[in-house]
Structure formats: C-alpha cells, structure tokens
Short mmCIF file of C-alpha atoms in Angstrom, two decimals:
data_model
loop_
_atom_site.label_atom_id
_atom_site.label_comp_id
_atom_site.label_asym_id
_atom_site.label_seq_id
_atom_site.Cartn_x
_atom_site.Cartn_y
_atom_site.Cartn_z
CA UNK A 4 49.60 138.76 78.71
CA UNK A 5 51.56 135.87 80.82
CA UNK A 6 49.32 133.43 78.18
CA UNK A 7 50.44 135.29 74.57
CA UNK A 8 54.04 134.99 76.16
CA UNK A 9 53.81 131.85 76.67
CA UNK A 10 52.24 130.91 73.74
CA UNK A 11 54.90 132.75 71.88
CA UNK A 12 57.73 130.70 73.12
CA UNK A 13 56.42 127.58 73.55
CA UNK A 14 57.79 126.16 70.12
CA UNK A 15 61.06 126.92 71.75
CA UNK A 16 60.57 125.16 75.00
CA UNK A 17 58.72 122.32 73.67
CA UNK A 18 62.16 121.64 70.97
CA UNK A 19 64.24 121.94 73.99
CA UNK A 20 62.12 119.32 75.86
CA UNK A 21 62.24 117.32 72.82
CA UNK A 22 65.83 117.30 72.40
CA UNK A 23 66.50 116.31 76.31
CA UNK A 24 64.26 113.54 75.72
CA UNK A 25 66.21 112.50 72.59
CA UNK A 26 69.56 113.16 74.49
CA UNK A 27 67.92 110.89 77.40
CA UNK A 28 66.50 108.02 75.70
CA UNK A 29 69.99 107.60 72.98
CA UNK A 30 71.91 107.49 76.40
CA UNK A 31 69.47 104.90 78.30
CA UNK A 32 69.52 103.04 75.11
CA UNK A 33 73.44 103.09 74.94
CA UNK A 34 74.20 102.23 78.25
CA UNK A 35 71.98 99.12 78.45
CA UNK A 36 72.87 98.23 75.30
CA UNK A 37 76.76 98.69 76.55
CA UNK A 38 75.77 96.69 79.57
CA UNK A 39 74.12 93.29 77.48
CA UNK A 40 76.92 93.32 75.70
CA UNK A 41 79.49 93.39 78.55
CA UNK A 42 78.01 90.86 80.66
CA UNK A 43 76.80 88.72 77.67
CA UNK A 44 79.53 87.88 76.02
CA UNK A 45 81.81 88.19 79.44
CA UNK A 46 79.52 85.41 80.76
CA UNK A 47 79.12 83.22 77.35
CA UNK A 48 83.46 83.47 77.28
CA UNK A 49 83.69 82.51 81.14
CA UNK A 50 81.62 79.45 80.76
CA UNK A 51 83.19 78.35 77.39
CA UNK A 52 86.97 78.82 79.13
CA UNK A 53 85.36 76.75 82.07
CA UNK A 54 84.54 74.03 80.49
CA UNK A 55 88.38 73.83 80.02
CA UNK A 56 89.10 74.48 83.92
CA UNK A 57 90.34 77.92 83.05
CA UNK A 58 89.93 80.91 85.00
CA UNK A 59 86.79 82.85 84.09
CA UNK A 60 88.06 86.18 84.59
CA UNK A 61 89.97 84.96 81.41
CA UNK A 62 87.13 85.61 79.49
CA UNK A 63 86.32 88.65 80.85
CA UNK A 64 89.58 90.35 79.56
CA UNK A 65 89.02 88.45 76.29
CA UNK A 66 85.65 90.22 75.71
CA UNK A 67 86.90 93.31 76.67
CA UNK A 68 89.56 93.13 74.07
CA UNK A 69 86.55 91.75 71.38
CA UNK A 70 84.74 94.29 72.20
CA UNK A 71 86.80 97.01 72.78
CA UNK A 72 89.97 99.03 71.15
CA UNK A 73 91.50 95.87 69.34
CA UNK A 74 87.97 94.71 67.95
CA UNK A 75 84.68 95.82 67.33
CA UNK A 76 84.52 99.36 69.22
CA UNK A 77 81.24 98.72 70.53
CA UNK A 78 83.13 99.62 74.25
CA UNK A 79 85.54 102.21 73.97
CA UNK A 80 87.05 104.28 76.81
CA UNK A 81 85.25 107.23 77.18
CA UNK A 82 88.29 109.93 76.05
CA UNK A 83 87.75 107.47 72.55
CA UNK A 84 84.63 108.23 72.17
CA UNK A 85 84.93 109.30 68.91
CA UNK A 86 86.10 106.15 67.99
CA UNK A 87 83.10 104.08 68.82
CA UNK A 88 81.36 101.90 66.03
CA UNK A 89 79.47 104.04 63.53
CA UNK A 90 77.01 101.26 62.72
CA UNK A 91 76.19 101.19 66.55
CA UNK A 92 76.07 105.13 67.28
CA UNK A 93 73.59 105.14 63.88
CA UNK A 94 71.28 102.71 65.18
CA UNK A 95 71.23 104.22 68.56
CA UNK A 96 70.05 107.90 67.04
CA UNK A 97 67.50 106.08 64.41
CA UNK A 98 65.56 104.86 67.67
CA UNK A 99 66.32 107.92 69.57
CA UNK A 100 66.49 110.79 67.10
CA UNK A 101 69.65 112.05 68.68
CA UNK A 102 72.07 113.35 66.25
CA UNK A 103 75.50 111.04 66.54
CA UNK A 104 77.91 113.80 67.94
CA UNK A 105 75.15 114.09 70.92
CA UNK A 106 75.77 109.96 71.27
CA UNK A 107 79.35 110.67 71.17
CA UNK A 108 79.68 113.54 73.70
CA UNK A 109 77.01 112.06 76.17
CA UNK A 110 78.85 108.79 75.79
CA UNK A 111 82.09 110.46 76.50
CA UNK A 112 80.44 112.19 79.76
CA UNK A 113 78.90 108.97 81.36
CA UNK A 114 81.44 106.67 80.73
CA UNK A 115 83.10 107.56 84.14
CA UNK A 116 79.97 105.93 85.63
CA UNK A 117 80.79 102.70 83.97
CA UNK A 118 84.39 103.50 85.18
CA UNK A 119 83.11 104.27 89.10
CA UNK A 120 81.29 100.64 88.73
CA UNK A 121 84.59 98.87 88.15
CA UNK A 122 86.42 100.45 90.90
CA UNK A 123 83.94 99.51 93.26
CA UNK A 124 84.53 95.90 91.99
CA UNK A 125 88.01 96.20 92.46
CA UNK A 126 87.58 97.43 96.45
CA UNK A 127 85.10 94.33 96.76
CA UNK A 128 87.26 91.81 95.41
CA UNK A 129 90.40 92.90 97.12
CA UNK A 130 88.02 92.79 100.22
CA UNK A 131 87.18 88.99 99.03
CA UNK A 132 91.05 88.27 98.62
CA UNK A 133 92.06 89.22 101.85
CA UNK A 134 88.59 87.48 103.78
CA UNK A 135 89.71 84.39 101.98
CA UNK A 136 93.76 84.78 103.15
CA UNK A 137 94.02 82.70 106.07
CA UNK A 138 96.57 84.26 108.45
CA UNK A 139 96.51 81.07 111.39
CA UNK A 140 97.29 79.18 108.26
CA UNK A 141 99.91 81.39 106.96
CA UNK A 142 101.53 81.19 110.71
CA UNK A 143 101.21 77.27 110.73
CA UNK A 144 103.59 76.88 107.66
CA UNK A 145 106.04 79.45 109.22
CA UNK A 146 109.13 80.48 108.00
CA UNK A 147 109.32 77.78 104.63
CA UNK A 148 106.15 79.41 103.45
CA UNK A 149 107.92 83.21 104.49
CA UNK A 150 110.80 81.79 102.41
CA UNK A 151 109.18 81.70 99.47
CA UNK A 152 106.56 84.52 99.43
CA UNK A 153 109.79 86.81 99.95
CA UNK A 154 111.97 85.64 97.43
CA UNK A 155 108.90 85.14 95.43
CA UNK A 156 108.23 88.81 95.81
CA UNK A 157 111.89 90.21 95.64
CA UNK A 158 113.46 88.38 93.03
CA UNK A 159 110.79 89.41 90.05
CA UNK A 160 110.10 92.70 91.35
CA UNK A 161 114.29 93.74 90.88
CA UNK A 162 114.69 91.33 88.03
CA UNK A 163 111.76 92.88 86.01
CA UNK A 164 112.16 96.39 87.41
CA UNK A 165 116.33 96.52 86.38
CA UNK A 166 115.37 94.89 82.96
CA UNK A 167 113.29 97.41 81.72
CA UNK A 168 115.36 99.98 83.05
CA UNK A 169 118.86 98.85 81.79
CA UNK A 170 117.21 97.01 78.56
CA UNK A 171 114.20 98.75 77.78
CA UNK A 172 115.07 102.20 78.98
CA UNK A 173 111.72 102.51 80.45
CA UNK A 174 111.00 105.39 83.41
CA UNK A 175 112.08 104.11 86.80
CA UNK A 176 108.92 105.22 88.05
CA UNK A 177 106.74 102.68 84.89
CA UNK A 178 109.68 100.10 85.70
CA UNK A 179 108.96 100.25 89.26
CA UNK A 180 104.99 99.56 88.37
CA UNK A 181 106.01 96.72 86.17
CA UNK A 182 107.97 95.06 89.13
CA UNK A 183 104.77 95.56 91.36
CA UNK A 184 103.31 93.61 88.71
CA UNK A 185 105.20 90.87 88.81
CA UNK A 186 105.56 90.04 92.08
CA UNK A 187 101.40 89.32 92.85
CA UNK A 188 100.30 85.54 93.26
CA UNK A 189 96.72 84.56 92.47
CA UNK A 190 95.16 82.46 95.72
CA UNK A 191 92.49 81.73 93.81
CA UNK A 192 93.73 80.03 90.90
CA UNK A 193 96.55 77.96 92.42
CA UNK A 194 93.90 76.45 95.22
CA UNK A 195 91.78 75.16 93.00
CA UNK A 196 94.15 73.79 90.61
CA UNK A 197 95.26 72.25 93.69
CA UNK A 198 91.81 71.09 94.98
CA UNK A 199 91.35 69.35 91.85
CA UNK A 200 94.41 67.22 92.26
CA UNK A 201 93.91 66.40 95.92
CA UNK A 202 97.15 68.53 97.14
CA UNK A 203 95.37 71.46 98.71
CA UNK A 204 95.91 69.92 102.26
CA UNK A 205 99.52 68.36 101.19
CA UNK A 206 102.71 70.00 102.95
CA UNK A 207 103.50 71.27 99.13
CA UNK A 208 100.31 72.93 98.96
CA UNK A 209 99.74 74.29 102.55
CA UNK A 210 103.50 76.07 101.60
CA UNK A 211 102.01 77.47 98.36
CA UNK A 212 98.41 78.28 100.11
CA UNK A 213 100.50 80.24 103.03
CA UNK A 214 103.32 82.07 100.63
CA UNK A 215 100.75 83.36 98.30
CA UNK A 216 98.56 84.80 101.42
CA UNK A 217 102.02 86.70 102.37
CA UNK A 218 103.18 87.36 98.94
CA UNK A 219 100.07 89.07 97.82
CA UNK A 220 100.20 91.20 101.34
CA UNK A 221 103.59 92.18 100.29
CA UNK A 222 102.91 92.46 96.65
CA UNK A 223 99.99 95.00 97.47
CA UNK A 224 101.77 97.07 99.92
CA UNK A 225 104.45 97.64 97.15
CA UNK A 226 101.79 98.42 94.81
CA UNK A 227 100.45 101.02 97.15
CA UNK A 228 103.97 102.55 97.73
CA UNK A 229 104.16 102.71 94.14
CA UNK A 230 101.24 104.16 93.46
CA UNK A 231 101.68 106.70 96.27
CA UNK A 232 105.15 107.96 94.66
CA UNK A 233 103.60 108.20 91.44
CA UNK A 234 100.73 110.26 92.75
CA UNK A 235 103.74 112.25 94.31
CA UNK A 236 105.62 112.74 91.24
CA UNK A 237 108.93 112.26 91.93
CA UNK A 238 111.20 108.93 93.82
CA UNK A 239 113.45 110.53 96.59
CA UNK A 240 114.57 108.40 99.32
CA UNK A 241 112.75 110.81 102.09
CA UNK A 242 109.05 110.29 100.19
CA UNK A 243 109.91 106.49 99.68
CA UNK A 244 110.44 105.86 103.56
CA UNK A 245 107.52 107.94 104.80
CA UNK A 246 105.98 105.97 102.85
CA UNK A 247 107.34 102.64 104.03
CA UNK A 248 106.54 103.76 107.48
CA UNK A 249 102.97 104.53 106.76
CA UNK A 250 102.53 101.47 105.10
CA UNK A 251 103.81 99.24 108.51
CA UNK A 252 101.63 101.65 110.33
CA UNK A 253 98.53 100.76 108.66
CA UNK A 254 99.55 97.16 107.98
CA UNK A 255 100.42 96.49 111.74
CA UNK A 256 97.20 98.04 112.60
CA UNK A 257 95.27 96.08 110.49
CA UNK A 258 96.47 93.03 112.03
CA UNK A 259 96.19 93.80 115.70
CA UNK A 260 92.72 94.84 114.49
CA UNK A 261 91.82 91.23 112.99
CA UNK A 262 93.30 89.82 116.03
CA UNK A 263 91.67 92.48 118.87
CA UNK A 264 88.46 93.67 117.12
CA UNK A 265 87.15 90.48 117.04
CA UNK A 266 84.99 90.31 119.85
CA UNK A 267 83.55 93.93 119.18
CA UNK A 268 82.32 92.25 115.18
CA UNK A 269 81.17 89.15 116.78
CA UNK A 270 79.72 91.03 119.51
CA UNK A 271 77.62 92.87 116.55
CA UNK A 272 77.55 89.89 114.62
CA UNK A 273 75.02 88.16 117.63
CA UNK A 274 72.89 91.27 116.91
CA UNK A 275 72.00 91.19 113.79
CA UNK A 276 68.59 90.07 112.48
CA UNK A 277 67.95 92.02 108.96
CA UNK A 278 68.97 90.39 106.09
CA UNK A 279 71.52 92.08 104.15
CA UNK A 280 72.92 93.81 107.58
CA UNK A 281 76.55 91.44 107.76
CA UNK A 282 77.58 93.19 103.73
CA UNK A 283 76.35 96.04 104.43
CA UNK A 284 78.74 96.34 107.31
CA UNK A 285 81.49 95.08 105.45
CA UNK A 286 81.70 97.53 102.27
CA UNK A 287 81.48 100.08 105.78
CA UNK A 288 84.51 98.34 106.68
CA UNK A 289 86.44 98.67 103.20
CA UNK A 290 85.10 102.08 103.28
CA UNK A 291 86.15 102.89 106.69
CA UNK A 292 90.15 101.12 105.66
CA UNK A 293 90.21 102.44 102.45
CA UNK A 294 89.54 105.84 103.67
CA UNK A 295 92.35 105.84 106.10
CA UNK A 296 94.69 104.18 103.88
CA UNK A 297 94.65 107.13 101.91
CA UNK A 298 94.70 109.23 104.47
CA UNK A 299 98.13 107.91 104.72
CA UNK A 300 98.85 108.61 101.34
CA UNK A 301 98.79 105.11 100.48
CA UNK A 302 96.09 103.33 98.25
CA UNK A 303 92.83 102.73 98.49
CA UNK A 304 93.38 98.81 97.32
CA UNK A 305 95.47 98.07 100.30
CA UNK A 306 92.81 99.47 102.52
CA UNK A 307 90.29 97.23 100.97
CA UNK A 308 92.52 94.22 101.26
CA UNK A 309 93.16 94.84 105.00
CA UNK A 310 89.23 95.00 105.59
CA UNK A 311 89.31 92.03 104.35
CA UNK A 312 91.99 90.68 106.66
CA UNK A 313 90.30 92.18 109.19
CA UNK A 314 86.69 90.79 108.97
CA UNK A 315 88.63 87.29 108.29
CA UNK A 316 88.74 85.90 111.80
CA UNK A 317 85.31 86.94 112.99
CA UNK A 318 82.34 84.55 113.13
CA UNK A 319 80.83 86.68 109.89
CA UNK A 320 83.65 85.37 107.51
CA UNK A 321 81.98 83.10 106.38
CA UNK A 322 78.43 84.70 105.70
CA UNK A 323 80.56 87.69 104.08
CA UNK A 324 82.29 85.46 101.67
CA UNK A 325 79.08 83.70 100.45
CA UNK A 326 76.93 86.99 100.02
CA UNK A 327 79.93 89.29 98.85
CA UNK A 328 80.82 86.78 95.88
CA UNK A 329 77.83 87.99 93.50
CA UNK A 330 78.46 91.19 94.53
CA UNK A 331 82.21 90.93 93.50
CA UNK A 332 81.35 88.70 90.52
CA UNK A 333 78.95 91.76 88.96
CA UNK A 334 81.12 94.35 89.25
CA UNK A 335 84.70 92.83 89.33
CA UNK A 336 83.33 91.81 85.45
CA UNK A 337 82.75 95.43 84.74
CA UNK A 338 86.73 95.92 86.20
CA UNK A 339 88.02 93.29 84.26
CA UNK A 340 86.24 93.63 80.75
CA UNK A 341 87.42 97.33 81.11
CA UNK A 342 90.74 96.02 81.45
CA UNK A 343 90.35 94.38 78.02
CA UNK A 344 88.60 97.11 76.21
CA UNK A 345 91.81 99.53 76.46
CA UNK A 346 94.22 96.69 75.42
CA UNK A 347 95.80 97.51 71.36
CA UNK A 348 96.67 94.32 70.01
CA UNK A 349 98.02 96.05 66.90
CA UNK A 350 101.09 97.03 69.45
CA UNK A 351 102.08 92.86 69.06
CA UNK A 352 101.65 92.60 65.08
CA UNK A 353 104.70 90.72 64.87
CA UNK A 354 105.08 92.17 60.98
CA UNK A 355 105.12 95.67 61.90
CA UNK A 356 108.78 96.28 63.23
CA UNK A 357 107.76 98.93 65.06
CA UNK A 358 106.42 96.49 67.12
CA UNK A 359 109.78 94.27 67.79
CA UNK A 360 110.70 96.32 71.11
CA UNK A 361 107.10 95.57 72.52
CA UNK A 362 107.43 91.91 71.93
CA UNK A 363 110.40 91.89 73.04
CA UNK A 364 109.42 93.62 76.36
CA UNK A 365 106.33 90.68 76.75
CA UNK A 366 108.93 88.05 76.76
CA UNK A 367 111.09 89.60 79.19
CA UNK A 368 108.19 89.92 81.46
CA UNK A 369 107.09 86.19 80.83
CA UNK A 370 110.54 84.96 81.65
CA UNK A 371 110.73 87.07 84.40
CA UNK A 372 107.47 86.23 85.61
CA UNK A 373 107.93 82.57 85.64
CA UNK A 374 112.11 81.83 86.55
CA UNK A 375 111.15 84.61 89.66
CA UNK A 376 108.60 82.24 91.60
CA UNK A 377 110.17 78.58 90.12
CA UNK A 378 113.69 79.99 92.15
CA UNK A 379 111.04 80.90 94.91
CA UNK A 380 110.19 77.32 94.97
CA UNK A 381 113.81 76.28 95.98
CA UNK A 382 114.63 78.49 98.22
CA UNK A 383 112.95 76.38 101.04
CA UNK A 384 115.38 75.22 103.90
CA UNK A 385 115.49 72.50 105.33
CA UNK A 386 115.79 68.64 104.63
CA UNK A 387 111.84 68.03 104.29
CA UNK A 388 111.59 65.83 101.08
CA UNK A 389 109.02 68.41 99.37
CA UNK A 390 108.69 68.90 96.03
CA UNK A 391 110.36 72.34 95.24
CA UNK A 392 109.69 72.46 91.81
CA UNK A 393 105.41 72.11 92.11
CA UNK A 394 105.56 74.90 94.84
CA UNK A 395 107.45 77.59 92.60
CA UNK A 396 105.40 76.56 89.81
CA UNK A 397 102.16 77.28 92.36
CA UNK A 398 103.31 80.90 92.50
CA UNK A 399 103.21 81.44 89.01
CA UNK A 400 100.25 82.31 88.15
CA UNK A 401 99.22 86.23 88.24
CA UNK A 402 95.37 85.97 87.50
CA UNK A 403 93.01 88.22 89.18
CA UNK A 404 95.91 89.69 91.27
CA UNK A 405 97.86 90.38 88.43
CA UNK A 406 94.96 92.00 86.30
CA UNK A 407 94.15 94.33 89.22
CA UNK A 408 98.05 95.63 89.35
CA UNK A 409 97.73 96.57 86.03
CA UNK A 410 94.19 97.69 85.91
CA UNK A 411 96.01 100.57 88.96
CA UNK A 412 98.54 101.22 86.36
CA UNK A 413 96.18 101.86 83.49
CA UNK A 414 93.62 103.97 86.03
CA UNK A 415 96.60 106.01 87.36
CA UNK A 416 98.04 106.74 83.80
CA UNK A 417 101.47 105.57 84.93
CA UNK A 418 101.48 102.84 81.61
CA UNK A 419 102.27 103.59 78.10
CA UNK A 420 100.42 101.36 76.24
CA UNK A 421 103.18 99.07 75.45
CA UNK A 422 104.38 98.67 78.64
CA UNK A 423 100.36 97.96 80.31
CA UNK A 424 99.66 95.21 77.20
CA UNK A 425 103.22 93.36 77.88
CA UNK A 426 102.17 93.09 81.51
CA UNK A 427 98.61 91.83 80.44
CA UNK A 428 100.16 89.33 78.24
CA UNK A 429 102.49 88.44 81.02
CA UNK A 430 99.18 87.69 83.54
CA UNK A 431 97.77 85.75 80.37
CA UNK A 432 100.75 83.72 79.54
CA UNK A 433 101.31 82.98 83.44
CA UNK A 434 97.62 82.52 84.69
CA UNK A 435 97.38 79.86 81.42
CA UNK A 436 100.75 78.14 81.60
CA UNK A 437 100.40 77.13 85.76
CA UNK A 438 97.40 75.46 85.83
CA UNK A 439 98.63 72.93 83.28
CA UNK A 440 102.53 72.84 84.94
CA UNK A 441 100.79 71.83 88.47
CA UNK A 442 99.35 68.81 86.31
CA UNK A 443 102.39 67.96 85.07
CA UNK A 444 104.98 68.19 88.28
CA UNK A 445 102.42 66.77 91.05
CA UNK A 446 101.65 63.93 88.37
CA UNK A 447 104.27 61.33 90.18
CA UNK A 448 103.51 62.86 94.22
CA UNK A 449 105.19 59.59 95.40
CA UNK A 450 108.84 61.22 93.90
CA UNK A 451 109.19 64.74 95.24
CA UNK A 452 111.25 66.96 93.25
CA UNK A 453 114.34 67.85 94.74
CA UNK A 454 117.12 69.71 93.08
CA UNK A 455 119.17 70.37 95.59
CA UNK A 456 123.56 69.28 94.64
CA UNK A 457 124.54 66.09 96.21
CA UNK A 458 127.93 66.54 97.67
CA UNK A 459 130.51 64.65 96.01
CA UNK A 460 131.47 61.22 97.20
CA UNK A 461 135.18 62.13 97.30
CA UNK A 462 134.53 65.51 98.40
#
C-alpha cells in the first residue's frame, strides 16, 4: 500500500527535486559568476590605476559603475533585479534549466548576502583606519595639528551642509549627511603621497599625518550622530545632545581603554600560540565596540573605528595590521564595487537639462570640498615657517574615508540618487586632484608657502 502510494506520487516529488536542483545550481552559477567578475575586473582596474600611483580603491568604484547600473547590468542591486542583463540571466538558465524569473527572484533574495559581505568589509577597514591612527603622534604635533583637523572638519561640514540647504533646497537631514561627507580625510592616501616625496617625517607632514588622525575621529563621530538622527527620524535639539553625550561617552571610553587595557591585550598577547588567534580576537573586539556603540544608539562604524584605536597601542598592532589587510582588501572590494554598481551616470548627462541642478550640486561639493581643508591649511598659529598651502592641500583628499560616508548614506537610504552620485564625484574629483597638488606645492620644500599679510611699512 505505502509502495503504490509512493509510486503514485513520485513523478511529483522527483519534478520538485528537479526544480530545487535547477533553482540551486542557476544560483551557484550566478553568484560565482557575480563574484569573477567583481574581483576580476576590480583587481585588473586597481593595478592599471597603480601603475599611475593612484589609489586602487579607485578602480574598485570604477568597476562597480562598469559593471553595474550605469553599464553593463551584470551587478545590479538586488531590489533591480529585474533589471539585470538578459544575455547573462539566459545563459545562466541554458546551463541550469532554471526558467529566468526563478534567476531573477533568487537573485533578488541572495543579494543581501553579497550586501552582508561588504558591511563586514566596511567594520574591518574602519578597524584598519583607526589601528593605523597614531594617537602619541597625534599628541606630539599638538594644538597646530588640532588647528587644522577642526577647522578642517567645521568649515566644509557648515559650508556644504548651508549650501544645499539655502541653494539646493535639499532636506536638512540629506544636507546634514552631505556635510558628514565632506568633512572625512583619507590617512591613507595623503601618507603615501607623502612617503613618495620624502615629507612623511617633515613638520608639514607630521601636521597633516596628526590632523587627519583627529579629523577622521571627528568626521566619524558626526557621521554616527547623523546616522543616529536619521534612524530617529526627526532633528530636535533634545535627540541631537543625547546623542552628543553618548558619543563623548563612548569616545572617552575608548581612549582610556587604548591607554588602560593595554596590559590586559598584551598580557593575552604573551599567550597566544595558534595561528590565526591575534585576528580572531580583533574582529571580537570590533564586535564587542560595535555592539555597544549601538547600544548607544550610535553607529556601528564608530565602534569599529574605536576597536581599532583601541588595539593600536598594544604589542599586537602590528601583527593585526599585517594579517587584517587581506582580510580588509577581500571584502572592503566587495564594499566598494557595491558602491559603484548603484551609481546612475545618466543623472550627469550634461545634455539632458534635467540634469543641470545635479551638476550643479557636484561642483558645489567639489568647491566645497577643496577651499574647506586649503583654509584648514592656514589656520595654523604661530610663526613656524611651514608651508600652509601643502598641508591644506594634504587634507583634501576623501578616498576610502569618503567612499565609506557615502556608502552609510546609500545603506541607510538617507540619499536620493543625485545627492549620493554628487558626493561620489566629489571623493573622485578630490581623491584624484591631491595626489598631483602635493607634487606640485612640496616641489620647491626649500621656500615654504606662507600667505600670511605683511604689515605695512608705514603702518
């Protein structure tokens, strides 16, 4: 009896298991396909942009945007689904034998994975940032490097935030974003323009070195206050200083932590012996921060930079920065080539003038962007003959920094897409422009630029 049942539904069961394993194999065979393509062409575009000492993750945006929404569709965000390459999604169910909706909705279901991937890059590389910011250093420079990190910080963020309020008529709460955006620094791109030139260890670049350390701290605890009130959904004075408070709170207790905690991690640091032990105790770390940063309300990025401040000053700094970095560079391209996969180019077709306002809004930023940190530059005290104009132009660049501000504002849905693709063409514009303005004002480093007035003779 339990046999002719059986028997009699069996063409039934056996279809079903056929169509899982149809459903199974055109998703395998889409994400590793999805996968070659992101790292191959992120990799072939990083070394190609290297050879003309620019930043790699350069070329990770850039084959995001080939292969994404403003080129070939081959990586599309998964509530686009639908718009994914047809010749791709047919080739994918003539191996598998899935029908092409099934591609579609399966694609639009796993995507998040993809998504979850990236994050985790982001966490890491914030973790990197801060292992890499070198507080004793940041303290040696003092109050000249405070000087400019501040004004570096200030000056774009109410600049750019008041422009696209009073000009672009953008929500306070996107305009507020924006400013975030414009007040980060990349570390990374400045210090090795400058080790190229032989100024990392001058008094010029030990400024910019130190202000960028502070001004992406500050820069990232604005973010998170941003990000907090636009989780809240509404900007009252009450919500922004709980917010503020929180935000010392965890910030000053990340600090006594990298200063008092470090005999407890170097304590543990004598007992390892398993390979692998020193990262895995690190992503517990960024775990561990990130988990009470939002606990606070505040974001998750801040807590991984602080775990990275934290970890900074104990004897396994330096074995966490060497085995983190392929860790970071795997997934941190998955981040970034997302990044470029949502960006519409069509919103900058200069002959559509529907388009004028957004081009308009990418200058602003650029402007913006650039006079915030050269005034930062000059707003050193004191009668040091430094050059003033190679240390604001050492702030400019956004890079990495920048990309992850905006990369928050794209995840948290706070960006139209005008507004997120001026910013990205802001971090382009800037992260481009610096490297090749540090050539140009540290070429004569025997004539320090110094604007500063003269007083008159007869005055």
């Amino acid at each position: 009896m339990i046999d002719r049942l059986f028997l009699s539904h069996a063409p039934w069961f056996l279809a079903s298991v056929g169509e899982d394993a149809n459903i199974e194999l055109a998703s395998f065979l889409m994400s590793g396909v999805r996968v070659l393509l992101i790292f191959g062409l992120a990799v072939l575009l990083a070394e190609i942009l290297a050879r003309f000492k620019l930043p790699s993750i350069l070329g990770c945006l850039l084959a995001g945007v080939i292969l994404g929404t403003s080129g070939l569709h081959w990586v599309v965000p998964g509530e686009a689904a639908a718009s994914l390459s047809p010749g791709l999604v047919n080739a994918i169910a003539a191996i598998s034998h899935a029908t092409p909706a099934e591609i579609i909705e399966d694609y639009e279901s796993q995507f998040i994975t993809i998504e979850r991937i990236g994050g985790l890059g982001l966490l890491c590389l914030l973790f990197l940032t801060g292992l890499e910011s070198d507080l004793d250093e940041m303290i040696r420079v003092g109050w000249q490097a405070a000087t400019v990190a501040i004004v570096g910080v200030i000056l774009p963020f109410i600049l750019g935030m008041l422009g696209l309020i009073y000009l672009f008529h953008a929500p306070v709460i996107v305009a507020l974003f924006a400013g975030a955006a414009l007040t980060a620094t990349s570390i990374g791109i400045t210090a090795s323009v400058l080790k190229d030139l032989g100024q990392l260890s001058s008094k010029e670049g030990q400024i910019i070195i130190g202000a960028a350390v502070l001004d992406d701290i500050l820069g990232i605890v604005i973010l998170a206050i941003v990000v907090a009130l636009v989780k809240e959904g509404n900007v009252e004075f009450s919500q922004i200083a709980y917010l503020i408070l929180n935000t010392i709170f965890f910030v000053g207790g990340a600090l006594l932590l990298s200063r008092y905690g470090i005999p407890f991690f170097n304590a543990l640091a004598e007992k390892f012996e398993v390979e692998g032990s020193p990262v895995m105790l690190g992503v517990m770390v960024i775990f561990v921060m990130a988990m009470v940063a939002m606990g606070l309300r505040l974001e998750s990025a801040l807590g991984a930079f602080a775990a990275g401040l934290v970890m900074g000053s104990t004897q396994l700094a330096k074995q966490l920065e060497e085995e983190m970095k392929p860790l970071v560079t795997l997934f941190a391209t998955i981040f970034f080539v997302l990044i470029g996969v949502e960006i519409d180019l069509s919103l900058f077709n200069p002959l559509e003038p529907s388009n004028w306002p957004g081009l308009l809004m990418a200058t602003f930023l650029i402007v913006v962007a650039i006079v915030g940190k050269l005034a930062a530059g000059f707003a050193i005290f004191g009668s040091d003959p430094v050059n003033r104009l190679a240390i604001g132009t050492g702030m400019v660049p956004r890079g990495e920094v920048g990309l992850i501000f905006v990369g928050l504002g794209t995840a948290t849905g706070v960006l139209d897409s005008t507004t997120d693709a001026a910013l990205i063409l802001m971090v382009i514009a800037t992260t481009f422009l610096a490297p090749v303005l540090l050539h140009f004002v540290f070429s004569d480093t025997s004539a320090p630029v110094n604007l500063k007035v003269k007083p008159d003779a007869g005055g």
